[in-house]
Amino acid sequence: MENPFNDTYFMKKALQEAETAFEKGEIPVGAVIVVDNKIIARTHNLTELLHDVTAHAEMQAITSAANYLGGKYLKGCTLYVTLEPCQMCAGALYWSQISKIVFGARDEQRGFIKMGTQLHPKTEVVSGVLANEAADLMVRFFASKRK
Ligand SMILES: [Zn+2]
């Protein structure tokens, strides 16, 4: 039997967080951090609520996961995030030494790839998981803002 706890399964959880952000009028980006198939952090973007440009989903997920684990490094953890991390988050993820990052949609303008930001050499990266769903959410969000 196929393992139900695959990348798609956890990305769906991150998308649920992104939907919650959308409903709150936040740019819809969601994240979860998983260790041994267990979700230890679920967060979404809160830059509007907190009036804080650093309140990206990933930043909060890193803090939340480290609190849960009682240690600052996220070795053995996987981050699922609906949008390609920006350079700030990529930098924070570098410091966390997280084992794996799975992201959905590319951010062609402000993603870490375009910005040339390096992740930790031990961090594995997977991209494009449920990318269309994540991108659709962003398109719908910005369309609703223009109305
Ligand atoms: Zn970010």
Short mmCIF file of C-alpha atoms and ligand atoms in Angstrom, two decimals:
data_model
loop_
_atom_site.label_atom_id
_atom_site.label_comp_id
_atom_site.label_asym_id
_atom_site.label_seq_id
_atom_site.Cartn_x
_atom_site.Cartn_y
_atom_site.Cartn_z
CA MET A 1 0.00 0.00 0.00
CA GLU A 2 1.18 3.47 -0.84
CA ASN A 3 2.18 5.66 2.09
CA PRO A 4 -0.68 8.18 2.55
CA PHE A 5 1.72 10.62 4.21
CA ASN A 6 3.37 11.82 1.03
CA ASP A 7 4.32 15.31 -0.12
CA THR A 8 0.88 15.90 -1.62
CA TYR A 9 -0.83 15.00 1.65
CA PHE A 10 1.15 17.54 3.66
CA MET A 11 0.97 20.20 0.95
CA LYS A 12 -2.82 19.96 1.18
CA LYS A 13 -2.49 20.86 4.87
CA ALA A 14 -0.33 23.86 3.94
CA LEU A 15 -2.97 24.88 1.37
CA GLN A 16 -5.64 24.76 4.08
CA GLU A 17 -3.51 27.25 6.04
CA ALA A 18 -3.23 29.42 2.93
CA GLU A 19 -7.04 29.35 2.60
CA THR A 20 -7.32 30.54 6.20
CA ALA A 21 -4.96 33.42 5.41
CA PHE A 22 -7.09 34.28 2.37
CA GLU A 23 -10.24 34.46 4.50
CA LYS A 24 -8.46 36.87 6.86
CA GLY A 25 -7.36 39.15 4.03
CA GLU A 26 -3.75 38.05 4.29
CA ILE A 27 -1.68 37.13 1.23
CA PRO A 28 -2.57 33.43 1.04
CA VAL A 29 0.58 31.54 1.89
CA GLY A 30 0.47 28.59 4.26
CA ALA A 31 3.09 26.31 5.78
CA VAL A 32 3.40 23.19 7.86
CA ILE A 33 6.48 21.54 9.34
CA VAL A 34 6.54 17.77 9.61
CA VAL A 35 8.78 15.36 11.47
CA ASP A 36 8.27 11.58 11.29
CA ASN A 37 4.94 12.10 9.46
CA LYS A 38 3.68 14.29 12.31
CA ILE A 39 2.74 17.95 11.82
CA ILE A 40 4.48 20.00 14.51
CA ALA A 41 3.74 23.49 13.15
CA ARG A 42 0.90 24.94 11.07
CA THR A 43 1.04 28.59 10.18
CA HIS A 44 0.04 31.12 7.59
CA ASN A 45 1.07 34.58 6.57
CA LEU A 46 0.14 37.22 9.19
CA THR A 47 1.83 40.35 7.88
CA GLU A 48 -1.40 42.38 7.93
CA LEU A 49 -2.60 41.29 11.38
CA LEU A 50 0.78 41.80 13.01
CA HIS A 51 1.78 44.83 10.91
CA ASP A 52 5.04 43.02 10.41
CA VAL A 53 6.68 42.42 7.05
CA THR A 54 8.62 39.52 8.58
CA ALA A 55 5.46 37.61 9.61
CA HIS A 56 5.66 35.23 6.66
CA ALA A 57 4.24 31.73 7.11
CA GLU A 58 7.70 30.15 7.06
CA MET A 59 9.14 32.45 9.74
CA GLN A 60 6.38 31.52 12.12
CA ALA A 61 6.61 27.86 11.24
CA ILE A 62 10.33 27.85 12.08
CA THR A 63 9.71 29.45 15.49
CA SER A 64 6.75 27.22 16.23
CA ALA A 65 8.60 24.02 15.28
CA ALA A 66 11.67 24.97 17.31
CA ASN A 67 9.43 25.63 20.32
CA TYR A 68 7.80 22.25 19.87
CA LEU A 69 11.12 20.44 19.55
CA GLY A 70 12.81 22.39 22.33
CA GLY A 71 15.83 23.02 20.14
CA LYS A 72 16.72 25.59 17.54
CA TYR A 73 17.75 23.27 14.70
CA LEU A 74 15.17 21.59 12.49
CA LYS A 75 17.20 18.58 11.45
CA GLY A 76 14.94 15.76 10.32
CA CYS A 77 12.11 18.21 9.60
CA THR A 78 10.38 19.00 6.33
CA LEU A 79 8.76 22.35 5.59
CA TYR A 80 5.79 22.38 3.23
CA VAL A 81 5.00 25.85 1.97
CA THR A 82 2.55 26.80 -0.76
CA LEU A 83 4.79 29.46 -2.33
CA GLU A 84 8.50 29.50 -3.03
CA PRO A 85 10.20 31.09 0.00
CA CYS A 86 11.56 34.63 -0.29
CA GLN A 87 15.18 35.42 0.49
CA MET A 88 14.41 36.33 4.12
CA CYS A 89 12.72 32.99 4.74
CA ALA A 90 15.38 31.12 2.79
CA GLY A 91 17.97 32.77 5.03
CA ALA A 92 16.07 31.78 8.18
CA LEU A 93 15.69 28.25 6.82
CA TYR A 94 19.43 28.19 6.22
CA TRP A 95 20.05 28.94 9.90
CA SER A 96 17.53 26.29 10.96
CA GLN A 97 19.45 23.60 9.02
CA ILE A 98 16.10 22.12 8.02
CA SER A 99 16.42 18.81 6.19
CA LYS A 100 13.91 19.32 3.40
CA ILE A 101 11.79 22.06 1.85
CA VAL A 102 8.81 21.28 -0.37
CA PHE A 103 7.16 24.24 -2.04
CA GLY A 104 4.22 24.66 -4.39
CA ALA A 105 4.19 27.59 -6.77
CA ARG A 106 7.26 29.46 -7.96
CA ASP A 107 7.58 33.14 -7.08
CA GLU A 108 9.32 34.36 -10.21
CA GLN A 109 9.78 37.91 -8.92
CA ARG A 110 10.60 37.60 -5.25
CA GLY A 111 11.45 33.98 -4.67
CA PHE A 112 14.86 32.93 -3.33
CA ILE A 113 15.83 31.33 -6.65
CA LYS A 114 15.53 34.63 -8.57
CA MET A 115 17.26 36.43 -5.70
CA GLY A 116 20.14 33.96 -5.77
CA THR A 117 19.82 33.10 -2.06
CA GLN A 118 21.60 29.94 -0.96
CA LEU A 119 19.91 27.35 1.21
CA HIS A 120 21.86 25.15 3.60
CA PRO A 121 23.91 22.62 1.60
CA LYS A 122 22.23 19.78 3.51
CA THR A 123 18.71 20.99 2.69
CA GLU A 124 16.92 18.99 0.01
CA VAL A 125 14.44 20.97 -2.12
CA VAL A 126 11.36 19.73 -3.96
CA SER A 127 9.25 22.17 -5.98
CA GLY A 128 5.98 22.17 -7.87
CA VAL A 129 3.84 20.13 -5.44
CA LEU A 130 0.21 21.28 -5.95
CA ALA A 131 1.68 24.37 -7.61
CA ASN A 132 -1.49 25.14 -9.60
CA GLU A 133 -3.67 25.13 -6.49
CA ALA A 134 -1.28 27.49 -4.68
CA ALA A 135 -0.95 29.79 -7.68
CA ASP A 136 -4.75 29.87 -8.21
CA LEU A 137 -5.20 31.02 -4.63
CA MET A 138 -2.75 33.90 -5.17
CA VAL A 139 -4.42 34.92 -8.44
CA ARG A 140 -7.89 34.87 -6.82
CA PHE A 141 -6.60 36.87 -3.86
CA PHE A 142 -5.05 39.66 -5.91
CA ALA A 143 -8.09 39.72 -8.24
CA SER A 144 -10.36 40.23 -5.21
CA LYS A 145 -8.12 43.07 -3.97
CA ARG A 146 -8.45 44.92 -7.29
CA LYS A 147 -12.24 44.96 -7.17
ZN ZN B 1 9.29 34.92 3.19
#
